[in-house]
Amino acid sequence: MVRLLGRYGARSAGRPGGAPARRAAERARAMHRRRTARDGGHAESPEPGRLRSALTGRSVAGQVFLLQVVIVLLLVVAAVVSLYLQVRHDSTQEARNRSVAVAESFADAPGTREALSSPNPTAVLQPRAEAARKATGVDFIVVMNTDGIRYTHPKPDRIGKKFVGTIAPALAGQTVTEEIKGTIGRLVQAVVPIKAPDGKVVGLVSAGVTTNNIGGAADRQLPLVLMAAAVGLGLATAGTALVSRRLLRQTHGLGPHEMTRMYEHHDAVLHAVREGVLITGGEGRLLLANDEAHRLLDLPEDAEGRHVLDLGLPDDTADLLASGRTATDEVHLVKDRLLAVNQRPTDVEGGPPGSVATLRDSTELRALSGRAEAARERLNMLYDAGVGIGTSLDVTRTAQELAELAVPRFADFATVDLFDSVLAGGQPEAVTPLRRTASSGVRKDAPLYPVGRPIRFVDSSPQARSLRSGQAVLEPDLDVAPGWHAQDLERTAQVVEYGIHSLITVPLRAGALVLGVVSFWRSHKPQPFDAEELALAEELVARAAVSIDNARRYTREHSMAVTLQRSLLPRRLPEQSALDIAYRYLPAQAGVGGDWFDVLPLSGARVALVVGDVVGHGLHAAATMGRLRTAVHNFSALDLPPDELVALLDELVGRIDQDEAAEGGSAPVTGATCLYAIYDPVSRRCTVARAGHPPPALVRPDGSVTFPDVPAGPPLGLGGLPFETADLELEEGSRLVLYTDGLVEDRERDIDEGLELLRGALERAGESPEETCRAVLDSRLPAKPSDDVALIVARTRALSADRVAEWEVPSDPAAVAKTRAAVTRQLTEWGLEELTFTTELVLSELVTNAIRYGADPIQVRVLFDRTLICEVFDSSNTSPHLRYAAMTDEGGRGLFLVAQLAERWGTRYTPEGKVIWAEQSLP
């Protein structure tokens, strides 16, 4: 209990202190400053209004002032009354004495007794009496006979009349004094006898004095009394002002009601506040302790007044309270409570020496904060799961992210088991086994199933029950879990011996699909998993399941797109002798793109190389790429030059865009690029045309690298501009490098920087195309390419002159025989005698047609390569057509025979004319 009684009881020796008292004092000072500012006065002196308030009794000083005024007035009244009584008594006594003395003196005066016996006593005594009266200051001197008849009187009309007063004692010889109410006011008169020598009373003398004539002393003393009263009132006023001023300064302008209300407020606060308040003096004695302090510290009833070291407190707490040093939220253990102690000295701003300390029980707060911290950690983990799981569209990586997130924040070990079909992007099938996909733990030597191992859980295992019911399963104690032990008796015994004692299994559910199961294992923490952690595990796995399912769907779609794309790309390179070729095709990680390439054998031992890129990713880009590659195959069959073939592709892409727009499609192909090159091993000339594609790189036999200046046409689909070609003469052994922009350009660098890096990689590469491909990709390819990469490296070969034979043929039918003879000799030199008859027949027909329908000059060329190639050139543009001759037709069967005898045949056009060629397989 607080040793501070209410306003009607006795106060404690201590003052309310601590934070409430300081706040109240600050409010008082603020109120005083506001009142000072409002009244325009100064804080150093009381205002007239406040003095008036003090004098009117509304304050303590005013009440003291009124009390002092009452006391002064009572003293003044008492003094006046006492003075009045004293003066009255003194006046009466003096009047008695004076009247007696005057009367006796006049009675004993010579001639008084003799005048009584004279015939006219009045005539003798009246002048004497008046003279004596005036001389003595009495009001009257009356001489009378023994019968009381007056002989003298200040008023002559009363002479001869009877005296008013008591004369009997005087006739007996005594002196009589009495107070009477006379005609001249209240007076004291004395009557003395006039005696003869023989003692006989012969007359009487009376002298009287009014009290008004004796009151001069009172008149002189009364001003002094009033002056003393005024001085007393002045001193009381000054004292009241001084007291009021001091009280105003000490109470900071608070009135008695405000002081009372503040005191009652502080008293109520000290009783009701949930913080302990202790006030200690400068010598370390406890001055005040509120109820909460008594409860928290278990203080004895007589704690106030005792030294804090004698209260039985723990040493560190007692030392802190006794030292008076400043402390902020110091935690002290007092019995079973954790107390947060704050302490401040009280003499900082001129206060009394000592300190005030507040105590706050933080035991429950610590428990609540612990639970709040755990809840916050769980929320943080769920938030981290939202941003940290599913960073890639890879099923295995996503599962590993889940396992790594849970360890060690939630579990000591975490494993993820998925169905094999899920890993491949397919629908989960319960009949297929699960595979340990991801694992994470605080240690690496846990006896759990390793990653990659297929697992079939028995029906009694927690994992199987989770998969079957679709609900999480909690095994708080694995040592007494027979269903789990039945999975693998030897391994489960090792797990328990290792220290893993608690398990939560949660199925990975994505809608109606169960993708697998996640297991959380605990070993380091002795407490088993509880229901709250089971709910947290379900929430965590539910968030991860969405990411894993997204990765599964992406894997499926990506596999479909890659399959489609690879089906549209060349499965194997065609056989040809002009180039040694190596290639690489790497799809982007983010999705299948539209990069493509092809190698196309042409007539005359020539080879066409083509590489292209369709803007965008996905199935649409892959399908468009397939259409373009098919178009290139078809156009190349016409043996068109590169610029014409690229122009036809441009028209095709434009038509595709128009079809997409007509059908409401939103994926135009505009932006596709292409590079088309034709290499002739006989002339070692390469003709190149490109449509918005990066230029080729040329590695010469000496290792130098250049980027030939090939005119850059617009991307396919724009239309309106012609395409140009560049003719390159390549040395044998040169390497022609064709690529797509994914190799040299990405978000971190532009194409110029990429080309320079490619140049450096080519300069360091080996001589073979395979070595070149490997060196380029190892040095240039990013870890996760954002775009497809297509790369072709072609090392050139030359067809030697001894395998090429040419003849000029005159425009004369007789020259056909000479040409057949020359070709026969050449075939004999090459050891191809078996082809002589067929070759003669083919050349005879082709030369005859050229002579008959063509124009000079006519040339025949025979190439000995993988096949035997016969070519007939003439300068006309007319092309022969294969047709079936009727039975009655004389001609029209020559080309039919050529088509039957040759492996392939066709026509190609040149700027100078046309070439009709035919290929025969070598024996």
Steps between C-alpha positions, in 0.01 A plus 500: 500500500609858443615686810333816375160574645217697351439871533327458836769283655859548596749515220803281465841649551576443132369695205336345194766462243604311197361545156143598609632770734737634237222509245269679747772752580556561132126551451500743792790696353329506162176619660691770686673614181168509314341706773799729511488550123123548509508763775803675359687475831835351601566172666724666761227696682133428576250683287259753652210276414663209680566728801136602497413136490726442795350789695144391430560163663480276197852373560697368792681831533167685491362283773808563712463870427136501611595316816767757573253785440250342739770457763616860459141624522435293809817635656399853410150452640641341813748785535230763450267327742776457750602861448142609539451303816836605633433860413154481651637348816782748515267787423261396773782453746660828408164670515450356850843605607473843348152566624593386851818704499331813371211459739729440799730783397207741466346379827825549686579830330518795735182698525273223372370402843471868605312585181231251595417700804488830315169659414547435126716195451430500129654838446820385668526148379370526139799695366740276684332187374503613137863598524591167653291312244676663213837456660453130572314406178202350678153550367347640816573584865188519707496620860186414695372500850429190691154490349639474150402852391748629249696820571707481182459348150647567150148580398369773734138403442557181688632674816261456782368176370554164654811306407451185297704225652575307812595714798416280797848346535652845470283632782646219702845626430591270212596573145251384238575432130244386248432482129183657384333603180474872527369772281848553361556133437652210680712623786675401820433721802643502851333643811725588798395656832606840622577450863523749787793482732301284731440254215143595435391498139390853419475468125573291198717548185438300181733496196415315176680415183347353181688204347524685167738745654718216627521311157794679342734207548269275304490744213877504490540125519232404246693634190802302613287187520354564155843570355628175648200321344574655161865399524389147588267487203778626273740240629231235452443616143871500422542158659205371306649635178834340575336170591282517188799575283698213647206264469445607140862435423507164675163383365566641151186712504263225613214592727385296798236317298752423230752389760242280662392353167862441398577336831194278475595417140852406602372298789259314271774446241738362757235258614371399157808508274630162383857612547680493829620840624782534755638826638824485694676777684855612453620270779334197337194474721168409348262794518206371299387177337164458328285188503651355181853543634402316818353219291786469253779519759304332783596783736419484872229724647755722675719542190466881494776661699734202480815481293452322169789267580302372798185407309611152396527582129745327265845655517499646149154656544580639846832642379326673210236660725759606757741646243246738348669470162312539175363174357283431197311172463750297702363150545530355853387162618306536824382159613302368202446835330702682236475868586595782263639778723524866402661742745570873490643738765262760648757777554559575129298824501555610856283234659577317820778243496394148424359302210174366365478155346222332304458124475323317220428129502627369167451131571168471316620750244801283427274200453266698276790647307640151455173380351477815288856447381419142405190616311702771327766248402234273353350787303846592377560142395170492309591829336843367407329193360291723276803681361766230531325189372435480128776734383554268207263287295693189587330230706816373668627847580164605643488192722853574623401859579218368717733268690765770550243752622368265769847422642588605766221754553228239532656154496843348535455291186259528208447263208284529190383188315327539162350257254725425204236621258494839674872542442439445130215750494222245483199420716582330832415131507458321830615172352844640422763524775607825656851631469696690762525831313641739760651483846644748745624469857711652771743212448598294198528158665133437582396137421205611284442383144742683265391729219419314179394176661160360400280432804187294550340579835317223680134558575557550874767769458406864571593592143266241351218610731554862393490407133192286551298745711634825358551626857811576703611240754683576824721238668615668824713205614658283232635259757147372563365525144465142373348606171808703418739229619335255260639697205857382554585346836875539465497857367232625742702365791799696372287812470379473860851428623622803308270717712211573265195469722206684342347513150241692301400378155295726273370403155590732214156582365427721201126502464387142464852377415735356760850559368693338783567531871720726715649373825627725782728334756609633840809392693678792670199649679380267778137609466296302244300669227164631623164583342596862428811386315289247311279785373809700408642205307173464306503870408865487398454192282179639348690806378783288367261261326374780276856578388585134446184449297581809293848361440347165404266663251781706359719191470226326309441791266870562460561136418221509243640815343855365502378177347319693231796722439748217480270315265506801272879532512727269301546164665831444324701686244480390136801341339708741293867559428524877484502579873598344830216612727442505877199661661340570835143585586417601859143603588445783745430424865195727507325334207538354156592756236499516123870464418573253223766389251539262210756356260373442143699321228457667158586406149857522381643381837391825655363529856258757643522607866205675659447633854203701623318635801131558563427768760327366812478176689260214530310272271404780262865590440595136457216437253591810300860387493388165356303675227800714405734202493260310275478801272880519479510132404250559226662816371845345505371221276456768236870575526436870552775745585509616865349845444201360310441228754506753788257721306260208468526437874420865562182468295408181684535662842291793382223263396520319833457833682200583286342166582561556871341845485198368308447227762538742790840367593724706727839348420634638171819350364643839404851510634617163373856501368686274262844449346539283189838402353596277205853359480643363174799270561609527137543877497539529884253784481233560763201718423324641807179698553344596833176650620555680832729225625843542664786475250698175466847459645785374285801325651778479244751217497757720676260549795403860428132584550297743296136589466438532125305801385173343394222747417243495779149486363188568711352222714262265327143617467562872464519493119567788263879477481714270282761271646863502392768233498870491573744263326777365719796307363605257768829322531485133558494435872322821584223482761172675439312564827127564490304571821190662643490814714457302825873427481622860478226711655319505834372746759844568643683588176425622152583320178825686430647388829373149435663489156835600647471229763411251226807607305720428800343158551550408133862608508564263791301209355648187343501433126219246480137609492424295812778668695379836376143434613619383839731797554236752397230360726733453795613861487188675376193313618346631828404257774130553430458639148194718459480430127555202272848450359563345160859462386645350179871472428583389141859437393538529122633242264590546133428260215843442344552584130570137410138419593353767277481470121362767264447520124375762261239358262440660159141553397520209260327160537819332378677628814294270717707197405826678580364601839396141576847377410671760720277416795567128450872559517462707818289236669763244413764715670280523810434126496129539436472285196176349630329835461617559146188383319257681729707816495528499122125459472425778746751744350387422146144594590594812697750629239260429215226697675742789564607505136145472375320731740768701674749763399874535487722461681445142605720341764520155656641442851543169678571489875633201683375539859280274712303461180582547140352831395445593138415862419412660165495878482352722232413868497124465442241527775262240362464200725421150373204325655456132559197357321363168382532456121214344309553184293496702181737776623847501350658694791440592862654189652850635573436663841291202595800278441723742698260497795494122497876454474615780735471509878390862488478756231385860469557848370657797662520850367799726498536862396646375171244225421406164641660173601334163456658245730470134582654293780588134494591289797852364497537125462 
